[in-house]
Coordinates of C-alpha atoms and ligand atoms in Angstrom, one line a residue:
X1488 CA -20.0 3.0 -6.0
X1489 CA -16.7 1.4 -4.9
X1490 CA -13.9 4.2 -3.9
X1491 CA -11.6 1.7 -5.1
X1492 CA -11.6 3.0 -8.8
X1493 CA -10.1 6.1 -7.2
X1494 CA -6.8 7.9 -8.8
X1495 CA -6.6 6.3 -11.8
X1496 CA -5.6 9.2 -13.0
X1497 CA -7.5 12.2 -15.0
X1498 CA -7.2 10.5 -18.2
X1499 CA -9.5 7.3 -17.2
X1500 CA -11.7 9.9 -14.6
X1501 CA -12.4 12.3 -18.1
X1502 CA -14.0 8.6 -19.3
X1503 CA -16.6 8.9 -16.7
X1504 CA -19.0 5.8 -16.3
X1505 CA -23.3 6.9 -17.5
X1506 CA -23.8 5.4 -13.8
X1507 CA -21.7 7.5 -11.5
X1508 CA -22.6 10.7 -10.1
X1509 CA -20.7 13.8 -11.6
X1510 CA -20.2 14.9 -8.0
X1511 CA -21.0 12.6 -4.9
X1512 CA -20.5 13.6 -1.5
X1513 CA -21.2 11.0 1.5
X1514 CA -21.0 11.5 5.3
X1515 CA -19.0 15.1 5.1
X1516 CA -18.1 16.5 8.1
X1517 CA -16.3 19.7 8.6
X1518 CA -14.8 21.3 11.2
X1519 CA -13.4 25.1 11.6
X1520 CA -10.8 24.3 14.8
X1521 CA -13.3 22.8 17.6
X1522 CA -16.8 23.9 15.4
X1523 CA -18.4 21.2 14.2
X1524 CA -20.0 22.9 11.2
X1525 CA -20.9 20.3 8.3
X1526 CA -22.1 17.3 10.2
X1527 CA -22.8 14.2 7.6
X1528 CA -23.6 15.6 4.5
X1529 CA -25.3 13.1 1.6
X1530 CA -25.5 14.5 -1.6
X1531 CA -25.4 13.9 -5.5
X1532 CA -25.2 15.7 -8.5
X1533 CA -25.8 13.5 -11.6
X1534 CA -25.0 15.1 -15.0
X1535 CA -26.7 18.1 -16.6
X1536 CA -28.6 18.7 -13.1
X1537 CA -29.3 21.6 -11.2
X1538 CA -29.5 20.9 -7.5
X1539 CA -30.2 24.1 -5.0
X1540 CA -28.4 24.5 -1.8
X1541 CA -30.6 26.7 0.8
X1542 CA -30.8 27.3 4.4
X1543 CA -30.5 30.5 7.0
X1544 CA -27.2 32.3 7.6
X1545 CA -24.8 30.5 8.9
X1546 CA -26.0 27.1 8.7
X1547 CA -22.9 26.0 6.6
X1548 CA -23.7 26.5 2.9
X1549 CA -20.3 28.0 2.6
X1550 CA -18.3 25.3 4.3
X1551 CA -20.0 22.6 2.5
X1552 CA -19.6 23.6 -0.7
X1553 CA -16.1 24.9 -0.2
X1554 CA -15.2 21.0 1.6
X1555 CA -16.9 19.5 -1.8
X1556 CA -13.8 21.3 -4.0
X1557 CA -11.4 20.7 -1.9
X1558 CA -10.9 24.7 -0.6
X1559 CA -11.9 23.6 3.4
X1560 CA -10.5 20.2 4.3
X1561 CA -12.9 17.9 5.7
X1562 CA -12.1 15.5 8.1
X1563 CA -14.6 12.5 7.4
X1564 CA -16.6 10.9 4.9
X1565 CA -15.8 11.3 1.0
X1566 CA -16.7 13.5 -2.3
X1567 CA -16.1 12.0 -5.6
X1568 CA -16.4 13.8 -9.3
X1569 CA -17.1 11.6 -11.8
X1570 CA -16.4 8.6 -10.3
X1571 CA -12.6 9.7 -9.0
X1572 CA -12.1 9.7 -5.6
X1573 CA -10.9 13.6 -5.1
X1574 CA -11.1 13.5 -0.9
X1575 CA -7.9 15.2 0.4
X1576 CA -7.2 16.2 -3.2
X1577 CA -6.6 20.0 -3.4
X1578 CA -8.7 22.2 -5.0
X1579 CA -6.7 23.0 -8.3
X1580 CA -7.1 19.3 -9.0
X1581 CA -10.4 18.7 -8.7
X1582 CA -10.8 22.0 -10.6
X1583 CA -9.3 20.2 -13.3
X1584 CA -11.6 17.3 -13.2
X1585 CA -14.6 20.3 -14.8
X1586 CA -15.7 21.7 -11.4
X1587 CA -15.5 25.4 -11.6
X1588 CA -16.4 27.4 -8.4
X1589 CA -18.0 31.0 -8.7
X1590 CA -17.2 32.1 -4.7
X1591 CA -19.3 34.7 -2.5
X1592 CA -17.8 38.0 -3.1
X1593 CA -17.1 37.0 -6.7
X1594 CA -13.1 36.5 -7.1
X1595 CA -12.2 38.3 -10.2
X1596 CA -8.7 40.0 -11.0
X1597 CA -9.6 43.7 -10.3
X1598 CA -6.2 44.7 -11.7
X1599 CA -7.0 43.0 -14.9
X1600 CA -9.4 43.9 -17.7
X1601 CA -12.3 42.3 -19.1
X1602 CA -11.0 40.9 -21.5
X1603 CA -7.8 39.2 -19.5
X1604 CA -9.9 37.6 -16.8
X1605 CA -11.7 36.2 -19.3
X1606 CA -9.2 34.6 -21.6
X1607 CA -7.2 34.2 -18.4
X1608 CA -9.5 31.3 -17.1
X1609 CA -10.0 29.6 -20.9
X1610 CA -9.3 26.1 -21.5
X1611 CA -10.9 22.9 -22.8
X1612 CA -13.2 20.7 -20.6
X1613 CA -12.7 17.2 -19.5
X1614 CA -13.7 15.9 -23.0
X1615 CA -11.2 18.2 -24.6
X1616 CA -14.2 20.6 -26.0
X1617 CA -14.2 24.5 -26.1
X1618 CA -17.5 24.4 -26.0
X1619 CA -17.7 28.0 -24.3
X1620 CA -15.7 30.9 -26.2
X1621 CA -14.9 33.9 -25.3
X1622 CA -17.0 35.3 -27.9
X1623 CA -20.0 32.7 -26.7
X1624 CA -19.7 34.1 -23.4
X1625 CA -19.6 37.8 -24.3
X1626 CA -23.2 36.9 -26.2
X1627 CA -24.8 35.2 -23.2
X1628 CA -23.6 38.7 -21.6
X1629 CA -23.4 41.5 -23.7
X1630 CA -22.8 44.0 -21.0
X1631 CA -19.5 42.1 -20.3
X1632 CA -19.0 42.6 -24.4
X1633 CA -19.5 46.6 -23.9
X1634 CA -16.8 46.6 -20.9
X1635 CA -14.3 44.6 -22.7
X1636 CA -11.5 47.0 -21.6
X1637 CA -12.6 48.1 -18.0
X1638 CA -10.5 46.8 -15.4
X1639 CA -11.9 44.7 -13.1
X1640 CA -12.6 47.5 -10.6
X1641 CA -14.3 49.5 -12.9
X1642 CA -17.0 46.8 -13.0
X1643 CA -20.5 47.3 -11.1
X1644 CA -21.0 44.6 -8.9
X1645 CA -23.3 43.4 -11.1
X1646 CA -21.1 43.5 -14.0
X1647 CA -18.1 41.5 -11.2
X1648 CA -21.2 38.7 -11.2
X1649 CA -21.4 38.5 -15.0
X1650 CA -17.5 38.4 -15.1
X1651 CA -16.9 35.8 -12.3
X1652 CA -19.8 33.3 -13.8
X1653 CA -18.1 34.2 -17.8
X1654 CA -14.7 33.4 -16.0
X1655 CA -16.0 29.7 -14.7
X1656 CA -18.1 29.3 -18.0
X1657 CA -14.7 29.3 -19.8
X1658 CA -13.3 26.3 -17.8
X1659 CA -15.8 24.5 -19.6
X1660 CA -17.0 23.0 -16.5
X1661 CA -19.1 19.9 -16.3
X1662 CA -20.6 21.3 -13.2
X1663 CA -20.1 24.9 -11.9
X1664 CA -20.9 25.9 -7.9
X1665 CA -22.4 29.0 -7.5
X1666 CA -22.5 30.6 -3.9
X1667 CA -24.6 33.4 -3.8
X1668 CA -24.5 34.4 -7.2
X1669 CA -27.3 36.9 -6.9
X1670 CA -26.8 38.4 -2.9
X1671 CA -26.9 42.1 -3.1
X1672 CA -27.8 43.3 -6.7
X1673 CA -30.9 44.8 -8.5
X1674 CA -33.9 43.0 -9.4
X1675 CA -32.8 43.4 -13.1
X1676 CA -29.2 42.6 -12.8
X1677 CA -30.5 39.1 -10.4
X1678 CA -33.3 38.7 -13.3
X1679 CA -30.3 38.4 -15.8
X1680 CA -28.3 36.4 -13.5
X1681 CA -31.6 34.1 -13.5
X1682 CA -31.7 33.7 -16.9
X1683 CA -28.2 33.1 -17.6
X1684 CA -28.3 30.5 -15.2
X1685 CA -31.4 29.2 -17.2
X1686 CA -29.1 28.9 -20.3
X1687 CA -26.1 27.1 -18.7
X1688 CA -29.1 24.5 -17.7
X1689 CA -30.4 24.4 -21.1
X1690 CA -26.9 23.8 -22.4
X1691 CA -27.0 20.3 -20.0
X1692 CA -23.8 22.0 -17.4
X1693 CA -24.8 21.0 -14.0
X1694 CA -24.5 23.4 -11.5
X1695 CA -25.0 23.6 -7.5
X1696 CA -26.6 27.1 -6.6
X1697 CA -26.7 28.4 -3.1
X1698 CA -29.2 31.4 -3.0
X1699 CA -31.7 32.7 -0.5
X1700 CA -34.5 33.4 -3.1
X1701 CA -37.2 30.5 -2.8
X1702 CA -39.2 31.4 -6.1
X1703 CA -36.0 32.2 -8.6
X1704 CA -34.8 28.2 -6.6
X1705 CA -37.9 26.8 -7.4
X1706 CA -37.7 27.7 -10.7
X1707 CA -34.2 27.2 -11.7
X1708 CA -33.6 23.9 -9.8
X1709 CA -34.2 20.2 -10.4
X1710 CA -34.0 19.6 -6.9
X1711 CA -33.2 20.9 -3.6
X1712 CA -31.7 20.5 -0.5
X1713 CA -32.0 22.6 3.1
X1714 CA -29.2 22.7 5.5
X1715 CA -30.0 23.5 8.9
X1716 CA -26.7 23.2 11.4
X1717 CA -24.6 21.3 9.2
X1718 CA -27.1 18.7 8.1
X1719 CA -29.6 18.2 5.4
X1720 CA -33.0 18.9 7.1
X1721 CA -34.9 18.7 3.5
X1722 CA -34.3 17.0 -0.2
X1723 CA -36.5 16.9 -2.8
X1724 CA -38.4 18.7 -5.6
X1725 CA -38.9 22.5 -5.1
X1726 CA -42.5 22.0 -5.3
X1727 CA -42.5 19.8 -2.4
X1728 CA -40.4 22.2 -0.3
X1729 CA -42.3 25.3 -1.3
X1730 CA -46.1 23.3 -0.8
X1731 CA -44.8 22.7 2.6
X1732 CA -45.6 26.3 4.2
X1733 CA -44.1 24.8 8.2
X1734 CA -40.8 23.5 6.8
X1735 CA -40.3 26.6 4.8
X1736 CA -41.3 29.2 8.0
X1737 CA -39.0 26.8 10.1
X1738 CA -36.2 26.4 8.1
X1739 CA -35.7 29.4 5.9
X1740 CA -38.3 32.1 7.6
X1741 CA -40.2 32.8 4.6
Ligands
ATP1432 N1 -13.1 30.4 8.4 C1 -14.0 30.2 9.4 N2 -13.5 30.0 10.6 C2 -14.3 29.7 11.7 N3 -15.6 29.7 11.6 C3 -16.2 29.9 10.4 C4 -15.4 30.2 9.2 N4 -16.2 30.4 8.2 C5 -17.4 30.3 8.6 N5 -17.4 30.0 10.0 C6 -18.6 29.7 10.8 O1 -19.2 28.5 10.3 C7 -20.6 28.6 10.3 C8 -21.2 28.3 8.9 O2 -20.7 29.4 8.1 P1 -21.0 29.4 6.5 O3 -20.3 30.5 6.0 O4 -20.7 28.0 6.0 O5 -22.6 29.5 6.5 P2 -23.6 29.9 5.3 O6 -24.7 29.0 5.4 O7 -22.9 30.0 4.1 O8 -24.1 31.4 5.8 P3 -24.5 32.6 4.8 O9 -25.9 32.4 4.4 O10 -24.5 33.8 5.8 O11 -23.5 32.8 3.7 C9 -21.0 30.0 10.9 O12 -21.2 29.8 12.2 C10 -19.7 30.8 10.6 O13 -19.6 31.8 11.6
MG1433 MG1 -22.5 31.5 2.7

């Protein structure tokens, strides 16, 4: 794909080509001051996909998914959303092109309700659809529904999970980035997230998910990718990965 076509503008970028990629990332590098963290990073997301992102701590999940929308600048290679150049752009505008970003730690409004960070984060997608309500959200997650009113720091942390992936959901996102969505909750509050994450893949969203848990990956993803220092050490089906019993002790101790 040439980069040529790039900033034309969101009007022509909502008419997306079938061919390109709804997110395309090549040669990415990242550094934090002297660090060389994400070193040449490939990778594409075409529509309605679900593509995993896994490695160890520290390997630079974080960075590179932060450097793909625009919140960590990168200083080579490019990332394009459907078929717009966005490198360099800031992150409000490629937010605006249907990439919605559920962050580590969540990043709701704890001074807010419910009901505000929801409605807070509506508008229509890229097309111009409201696809997702806030009354559709408030069915996908009915404990949100019963909390309607809590501030956001009346919310379990579980709860703060279900309202940051509601908030993105709202967006309408063509493709939402999830970093850790399930990290430090109860096997039934994670099964939920699980499932949730089964609907927005259902629904034909794409999303990137970083998580640590192979068998919820393998299940939930189309495809997946291992970083191991900044680069991609493995990309391919999660059956592959998980048949491969060396790569998975090497690369993610399990
Ligand atoms: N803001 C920052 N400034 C400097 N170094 C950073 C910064 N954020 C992360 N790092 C370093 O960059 C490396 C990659 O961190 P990153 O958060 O991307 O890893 P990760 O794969 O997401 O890890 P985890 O699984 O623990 O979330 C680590 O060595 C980390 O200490
Ligand atoms: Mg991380």
């Amino acid at each position: 794909m040439s980069a040529g076509i790039a900033s034309s503008g969101t009007a022509s970028a909502a008419g997306t080509r079938a061919t390109a990629p709804l997110l395309e990332a090549r040669a990415v590098h990242t550094y934090y001051g002297a660090s060389h963290i994400v070193r040449g990073v490939d990778l594409a997301i075409g529509p309605g996909e679900t593509v995993g992102l896994m490695g160890r701590n520290g390997m630079g999940k974080t960075t590179l998914i932060r450097s793909l929308i625009g919140l960590t600048p990168i200083k080579r290679g490019s990332v394009a959303v459907g078929g717009t150049d966005v490198t360099g752009f800031a992150a409000s505008r490629i937010a605006r092109l249907g990439v919605s970003y559920v962050p580590e730690g969540r990043g709701i409004f704890a001074s807010l309700s419910v009901r505000e960070n929801l409605t807070l984060a509506a508008r229509p997608g890229v097309d111009g659809e409201r696809a997702w309500t806030l009354e559709r959200v408030l069915t996908v997650f009915p404990r949100l529904a019963e909390r309607i009113g809590n501030g956001g720091d009346q919310l379990s942390g579980g709860e703060q999970q279900m309202l940051s992936i509601g908030r993105a959901l709202m967006t309408n996102p063509r493709l939402i980035v999830l970093d850790e969505a399930t990290e430090g909750l109860a096997p039934l509050v994670r099964a939920e997230i699980w499932r949730t994450l089964a609907l927005i893949r259902a629904g034909g969203t794409a999303t990137l998910i970083v998580d640590k848990t192979v068998s919820a990956m393998a299940e939930a993803c189309d495809r997946i990718l291992v970083l191991v220092k900044g680069t991609v050490a493995f990309e391919g089906p999660p059956a592959t990965l998980v048949a491969d019993a060396e790569a998975m002790q090497r690369h993610l101790g399990v």
